[in-house]
Tab-separated table of C-alpha atoms in Angstrom:
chain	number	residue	atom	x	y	z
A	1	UNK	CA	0.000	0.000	0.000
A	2	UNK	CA	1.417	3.128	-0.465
A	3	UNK	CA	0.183	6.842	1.228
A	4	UNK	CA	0.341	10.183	-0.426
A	5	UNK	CA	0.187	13.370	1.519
A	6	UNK	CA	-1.441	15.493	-1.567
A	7	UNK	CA	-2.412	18.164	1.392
A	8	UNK	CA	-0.715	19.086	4.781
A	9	UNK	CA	-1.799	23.053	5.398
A	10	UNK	CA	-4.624	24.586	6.805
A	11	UNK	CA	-7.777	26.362	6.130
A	12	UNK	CA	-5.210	29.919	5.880
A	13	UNK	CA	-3.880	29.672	2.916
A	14	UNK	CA	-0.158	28.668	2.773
A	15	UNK	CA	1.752	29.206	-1.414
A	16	UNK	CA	3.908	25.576	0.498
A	17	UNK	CA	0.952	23.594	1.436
A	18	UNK	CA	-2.248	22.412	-0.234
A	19	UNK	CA	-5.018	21.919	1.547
A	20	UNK	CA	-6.076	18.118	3.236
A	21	UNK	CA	-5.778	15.413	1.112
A	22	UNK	CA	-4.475	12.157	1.036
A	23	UNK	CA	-4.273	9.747	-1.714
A	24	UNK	CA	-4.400	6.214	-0.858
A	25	UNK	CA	-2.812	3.013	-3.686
A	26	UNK	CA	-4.056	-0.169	-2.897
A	27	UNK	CA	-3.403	-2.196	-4.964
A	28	UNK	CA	-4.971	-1.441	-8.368
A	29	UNK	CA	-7.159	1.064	-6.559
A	30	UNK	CA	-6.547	4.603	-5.846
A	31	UNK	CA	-8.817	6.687	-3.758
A	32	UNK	CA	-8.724	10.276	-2.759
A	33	UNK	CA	-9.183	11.440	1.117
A	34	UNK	CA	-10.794	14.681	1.590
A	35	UNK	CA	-10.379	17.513	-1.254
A	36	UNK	CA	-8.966	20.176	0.172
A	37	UNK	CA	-7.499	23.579	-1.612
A	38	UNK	CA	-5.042	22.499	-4.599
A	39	UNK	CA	-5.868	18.950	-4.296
A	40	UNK	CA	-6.060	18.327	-8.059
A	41	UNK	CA	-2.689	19.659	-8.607
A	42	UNK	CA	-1.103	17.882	-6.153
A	43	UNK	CA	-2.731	14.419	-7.454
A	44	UNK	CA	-1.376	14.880	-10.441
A	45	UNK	CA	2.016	15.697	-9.504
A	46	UNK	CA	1.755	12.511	-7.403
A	47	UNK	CA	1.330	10.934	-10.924
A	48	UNK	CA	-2.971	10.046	-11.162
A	49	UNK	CA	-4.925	11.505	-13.082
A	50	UNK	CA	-8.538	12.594	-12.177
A	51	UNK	CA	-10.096	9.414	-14.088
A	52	UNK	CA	-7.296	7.082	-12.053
A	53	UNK	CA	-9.824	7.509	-9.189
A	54	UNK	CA	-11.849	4.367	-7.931
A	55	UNK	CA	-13.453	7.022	-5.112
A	56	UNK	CA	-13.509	9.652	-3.121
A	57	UNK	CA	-13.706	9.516	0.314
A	58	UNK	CA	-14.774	12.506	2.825
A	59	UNK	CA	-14.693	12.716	6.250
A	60	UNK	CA	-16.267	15.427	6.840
A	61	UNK	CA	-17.761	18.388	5.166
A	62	UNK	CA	-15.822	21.424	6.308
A	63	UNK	CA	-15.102	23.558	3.491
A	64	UNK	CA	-11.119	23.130	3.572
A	65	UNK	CA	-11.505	19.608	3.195
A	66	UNK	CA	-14.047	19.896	-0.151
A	67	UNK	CA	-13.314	22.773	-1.233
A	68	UNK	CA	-11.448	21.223	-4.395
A	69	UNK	CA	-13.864	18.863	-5.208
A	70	UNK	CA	-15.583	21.015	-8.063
A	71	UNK	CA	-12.354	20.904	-9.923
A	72	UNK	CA	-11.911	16.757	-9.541
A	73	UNK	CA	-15.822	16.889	-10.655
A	74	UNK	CA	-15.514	19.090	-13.508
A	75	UNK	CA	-11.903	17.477	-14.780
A	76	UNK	CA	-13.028	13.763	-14.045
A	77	UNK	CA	-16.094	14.891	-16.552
A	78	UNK	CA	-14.359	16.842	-18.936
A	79	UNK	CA	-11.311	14.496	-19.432
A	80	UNK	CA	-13.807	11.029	-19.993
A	81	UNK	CA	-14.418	10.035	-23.267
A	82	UNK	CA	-17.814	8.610	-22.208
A	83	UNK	CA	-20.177	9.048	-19.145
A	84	UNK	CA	-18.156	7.771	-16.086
A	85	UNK	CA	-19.514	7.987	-12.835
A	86	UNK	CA	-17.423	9.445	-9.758
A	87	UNK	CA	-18.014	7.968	-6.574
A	88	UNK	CA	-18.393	9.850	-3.679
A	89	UNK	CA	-18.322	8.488	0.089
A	90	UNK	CA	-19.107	10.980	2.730
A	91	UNK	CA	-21.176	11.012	6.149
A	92	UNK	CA	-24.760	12.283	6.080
A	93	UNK	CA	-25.333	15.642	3.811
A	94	UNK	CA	-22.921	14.977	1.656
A	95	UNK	CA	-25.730	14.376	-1.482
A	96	UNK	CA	-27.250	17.901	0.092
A	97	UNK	CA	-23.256	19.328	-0.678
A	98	UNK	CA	-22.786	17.675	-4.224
A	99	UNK	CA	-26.149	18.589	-5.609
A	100	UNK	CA	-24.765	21.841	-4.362
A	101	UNK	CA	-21.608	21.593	-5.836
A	102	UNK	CA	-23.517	20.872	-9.239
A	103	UNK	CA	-25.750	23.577	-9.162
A	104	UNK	CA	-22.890	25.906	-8.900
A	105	UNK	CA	-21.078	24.332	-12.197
A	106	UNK	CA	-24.050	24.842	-14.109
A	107	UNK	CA	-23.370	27.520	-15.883
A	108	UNK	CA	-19.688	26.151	-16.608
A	109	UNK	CA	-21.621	22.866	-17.429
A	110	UNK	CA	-23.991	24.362	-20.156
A	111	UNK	CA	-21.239	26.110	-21.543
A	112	UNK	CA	-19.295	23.344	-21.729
A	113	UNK	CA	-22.309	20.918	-23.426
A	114	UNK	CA	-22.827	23.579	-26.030
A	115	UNK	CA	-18.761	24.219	-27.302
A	116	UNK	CA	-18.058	20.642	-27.298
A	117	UNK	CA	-20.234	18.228	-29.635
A	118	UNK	CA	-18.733	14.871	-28.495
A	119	UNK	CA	-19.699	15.924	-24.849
A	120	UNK	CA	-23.267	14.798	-24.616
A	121	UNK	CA	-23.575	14.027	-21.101
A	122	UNK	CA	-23.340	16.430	-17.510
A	123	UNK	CA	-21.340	14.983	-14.715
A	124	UNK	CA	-22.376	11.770	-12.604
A	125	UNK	CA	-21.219	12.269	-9.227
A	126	UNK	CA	-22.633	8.464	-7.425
A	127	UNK	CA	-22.831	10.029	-3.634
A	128	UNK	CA	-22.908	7.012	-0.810
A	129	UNK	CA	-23.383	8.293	2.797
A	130	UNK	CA	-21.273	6.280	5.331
A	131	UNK	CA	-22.278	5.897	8.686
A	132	UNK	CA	-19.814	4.555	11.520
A	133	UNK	CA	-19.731	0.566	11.042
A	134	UNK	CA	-20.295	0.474	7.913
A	135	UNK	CA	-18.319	-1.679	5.473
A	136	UNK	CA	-17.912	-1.571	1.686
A	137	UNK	CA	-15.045	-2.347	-1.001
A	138	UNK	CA	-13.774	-0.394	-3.953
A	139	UNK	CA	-11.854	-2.253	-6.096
A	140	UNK	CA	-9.349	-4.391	-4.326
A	141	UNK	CA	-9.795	-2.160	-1.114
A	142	UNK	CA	-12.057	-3.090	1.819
A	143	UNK	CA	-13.168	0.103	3.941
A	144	UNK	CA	-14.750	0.321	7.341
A	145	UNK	CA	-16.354	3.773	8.603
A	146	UNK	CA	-15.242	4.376	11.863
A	147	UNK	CA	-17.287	7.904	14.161
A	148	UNK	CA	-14.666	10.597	14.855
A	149	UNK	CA	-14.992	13.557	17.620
A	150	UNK	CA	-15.241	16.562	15.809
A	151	UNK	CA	-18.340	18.304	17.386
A	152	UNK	CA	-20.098	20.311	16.777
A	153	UNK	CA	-19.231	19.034	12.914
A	154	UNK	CA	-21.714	15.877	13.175
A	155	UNK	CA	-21.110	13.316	11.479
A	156	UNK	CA	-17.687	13.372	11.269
A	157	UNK	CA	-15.918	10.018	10.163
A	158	UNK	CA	-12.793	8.212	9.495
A	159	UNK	CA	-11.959	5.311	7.087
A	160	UNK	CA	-9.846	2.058	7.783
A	161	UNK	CA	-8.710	0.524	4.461
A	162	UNK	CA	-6.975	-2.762	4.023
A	163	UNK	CA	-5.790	-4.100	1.072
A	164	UNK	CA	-3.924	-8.021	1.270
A	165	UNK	CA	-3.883	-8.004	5.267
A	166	UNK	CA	-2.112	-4.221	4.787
A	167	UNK	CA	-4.192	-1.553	6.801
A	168	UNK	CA	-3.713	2.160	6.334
A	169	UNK	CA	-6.469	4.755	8.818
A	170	UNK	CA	-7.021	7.990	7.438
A	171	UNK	CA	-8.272	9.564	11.170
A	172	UNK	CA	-9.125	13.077	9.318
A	173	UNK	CA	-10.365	15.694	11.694
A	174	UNK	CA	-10.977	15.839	15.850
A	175	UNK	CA	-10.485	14.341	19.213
A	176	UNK	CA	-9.132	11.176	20.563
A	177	UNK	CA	-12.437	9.200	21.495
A	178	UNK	CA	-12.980	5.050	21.665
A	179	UNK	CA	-14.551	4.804	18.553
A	180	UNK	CA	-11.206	5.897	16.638
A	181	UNK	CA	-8.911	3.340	18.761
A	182	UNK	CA	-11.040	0.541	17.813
A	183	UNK	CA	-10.693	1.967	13.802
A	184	UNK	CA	-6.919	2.225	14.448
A	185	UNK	CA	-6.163	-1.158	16.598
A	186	UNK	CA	-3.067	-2.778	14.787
A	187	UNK	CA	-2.961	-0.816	11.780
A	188	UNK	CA	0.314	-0.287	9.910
A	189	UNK	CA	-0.428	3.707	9.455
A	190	UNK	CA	-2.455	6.150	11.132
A	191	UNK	CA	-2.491	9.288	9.260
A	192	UNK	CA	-3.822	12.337	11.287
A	193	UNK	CA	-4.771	15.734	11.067
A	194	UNK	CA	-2.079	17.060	14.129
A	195	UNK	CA	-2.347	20.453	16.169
A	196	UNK	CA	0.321	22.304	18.147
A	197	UNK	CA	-1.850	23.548	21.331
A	198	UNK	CA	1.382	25.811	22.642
A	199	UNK	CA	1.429	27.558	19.229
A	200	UNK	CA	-1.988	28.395	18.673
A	201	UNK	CA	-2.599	29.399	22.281
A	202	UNK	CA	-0.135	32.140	21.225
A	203	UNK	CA	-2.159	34.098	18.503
A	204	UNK	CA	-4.317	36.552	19.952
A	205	UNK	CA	-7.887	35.715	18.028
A	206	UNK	CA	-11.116	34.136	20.254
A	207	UNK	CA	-11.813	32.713	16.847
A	208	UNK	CA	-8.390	30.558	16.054
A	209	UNK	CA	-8.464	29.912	19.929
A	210	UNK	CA	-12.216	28.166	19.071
A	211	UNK	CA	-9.729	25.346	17.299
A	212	UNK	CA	-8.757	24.010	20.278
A	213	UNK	CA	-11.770	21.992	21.647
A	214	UNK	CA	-11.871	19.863	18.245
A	215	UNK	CA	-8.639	18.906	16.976
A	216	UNK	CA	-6.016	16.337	18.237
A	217	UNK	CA	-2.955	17.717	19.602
A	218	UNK	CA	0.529	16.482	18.344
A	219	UNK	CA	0.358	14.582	21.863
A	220	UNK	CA	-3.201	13.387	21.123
A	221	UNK	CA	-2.492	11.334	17.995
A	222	UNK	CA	0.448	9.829	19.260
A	223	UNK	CA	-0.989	8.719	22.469
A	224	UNK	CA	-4.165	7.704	20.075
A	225	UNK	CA	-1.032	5.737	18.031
A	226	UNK	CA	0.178	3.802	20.787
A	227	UNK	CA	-3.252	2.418	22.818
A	228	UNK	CA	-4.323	0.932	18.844
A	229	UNK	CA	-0.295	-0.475	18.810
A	230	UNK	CA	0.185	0.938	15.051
A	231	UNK	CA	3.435	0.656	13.456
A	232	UNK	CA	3.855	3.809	11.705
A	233	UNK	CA	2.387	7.273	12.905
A	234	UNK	CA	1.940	10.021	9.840
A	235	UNK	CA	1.280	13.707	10.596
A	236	UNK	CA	-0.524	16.002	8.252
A	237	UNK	CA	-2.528	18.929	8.499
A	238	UNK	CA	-0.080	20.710	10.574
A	239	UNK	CA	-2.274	22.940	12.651
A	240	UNK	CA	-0.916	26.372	12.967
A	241	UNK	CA	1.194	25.811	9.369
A	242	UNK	CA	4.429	23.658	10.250
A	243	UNK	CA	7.572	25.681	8.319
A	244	UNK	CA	10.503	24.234	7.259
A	245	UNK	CA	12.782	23.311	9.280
A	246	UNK	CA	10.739	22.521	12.797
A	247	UNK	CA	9.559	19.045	11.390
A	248	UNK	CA	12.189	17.016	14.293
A	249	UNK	CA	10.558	19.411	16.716
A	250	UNK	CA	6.907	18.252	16.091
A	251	UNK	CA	8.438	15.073	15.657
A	252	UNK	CA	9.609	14.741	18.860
A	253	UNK	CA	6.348	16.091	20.831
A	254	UNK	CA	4.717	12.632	19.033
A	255	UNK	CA	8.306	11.010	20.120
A	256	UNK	CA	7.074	11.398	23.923
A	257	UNK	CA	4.199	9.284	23.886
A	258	UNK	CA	4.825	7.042	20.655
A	259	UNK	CA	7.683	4.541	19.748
A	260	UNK	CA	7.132	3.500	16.718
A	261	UNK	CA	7.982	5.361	13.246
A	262	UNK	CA	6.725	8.793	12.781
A	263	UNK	CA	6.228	10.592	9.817
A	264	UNK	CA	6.108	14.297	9.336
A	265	UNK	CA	6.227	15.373	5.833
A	266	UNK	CA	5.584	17.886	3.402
A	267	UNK	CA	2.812	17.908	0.302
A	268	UNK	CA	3.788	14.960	-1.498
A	269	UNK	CA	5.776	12.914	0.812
A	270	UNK	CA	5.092	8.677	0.304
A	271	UNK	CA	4.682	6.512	2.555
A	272	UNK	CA	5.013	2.484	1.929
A	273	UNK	CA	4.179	-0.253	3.773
């Protein structure tokens, strides 16, 4: 299996760091975690094209994680030579945000369906809403929805997918709770959206400060790492923007309660396992 970080930054914009996403090759299949800002440009410098995606999987419908899915829609359309559905797996309301999402390429779609005569068919976006427990399979990849702590965003989710007895978790956004151990227990990577409480305790806004209550610490996701006994811990969406430089720093915060390998990478770093 191998792990792209496509996305590491933030919902502030950073010109170094796209916005979450996380490609995921099992196998034959290739899925997409989360869409964040730039996520289409990162995929294909990771080498996939729009159409190389089996699915995409959200886990939850903040608008730095989706905000790039209009241009995977719109490209995975555009670029097929005949209709080809994208699937979409999100937690409840994500049909509500992709009808949405079409509505607002309309005009691009009409446009488009009137320039281009061999174009005779809008976009198929196939929306399936996950709920915690479920299980399904794309491709050669078997997924279980697992509940995350990210209130007030409700549902929130996370996705453990195992290819030939290989597991990677993609733990997206929020808190340590039980729910994500059980998702994470023995898995070979548990990639996770990381905070540095110290940091953002220093910025004088009541509204960054809100952050706090719903995001795992450095600390958190290590200490999350160890009770599930992963192998391989893998930071991303470094919470205030990580600059280059401090990664042994963060490193070693996840060092204090984790002994196993941690990553801490920039857009684009691989991980293989």
């Amino acid at each position: 299996m191998k792990v792209t970080l496509c996305g590491t930054g933030t919902p502030l914009p950073d010109p170094n760091r796209a916005g979450p996403a996380t490609l995921v090759e099992a196998g034959t299949t290739t899925l997409m975690v989360d869409a964040g800002r730039g996520a289409l440009m990162r995929l294909v410098a990771a080498g996939v094209l729009p159409l190389g995606l089996d699915a995409v999987l959200l886990t939850h419908l903040h608008s730095d994680h989706i905000c790039s899915l209009n241009d995977v829609v719109s490209m995975h359309w555009t670029m097929s030579s005949e209709p080809t559905p994208l699937k979409v797996y999100g937690p409840v309301r994500t049909k509500e945000m992709a009808d949405g999402l079409l509505a607002m390429l309309g005009p691009d779609i009409s446009f488009r369906l009137a320039h281009h005569d061999d174009l005779t068919w809008e976009p198929i976006v196939e929306v399936v809403e996950v709920l915690a427990g479920d299980h399904f399979e794309v491709g050669e990849a078997a997924i279980m929805v697992g509940r995350t702590n990210h209130a007030p965003v409700e549902p929130s989710v996370a996705f453990r997918v195992e290819h030939e007895g290989v597991v990677a978790v993609l733990g997206g956004d929020g808190v340590p709770c039980d729910e994500l151990d059980e998702l994470c227990d023995g898995a070979d990577a548990y990639v996770q959206t990381v905070m540095r409480e110290d940091l953002v305790r220093l910025v004088p806004s009541e509204r960054f400060l809100d952050i706090l209550d719903y995001h795992s610490t450095v600390q958190d996701a290590a200490r999350t790492a160890a009770r599930a006994g992963v192998a391989q811990l893998v930071l991303t969406h470094y919470i205030p923007s990580l600059p280059a430089g401090q990664e042994d720093e963060w490193r070693a915060l996840a060092a204090e309660h984790f002994e196993g390998e941690i990553v801490v990478g920039d857009d684009l770093t691989v991980v293989e396992f």
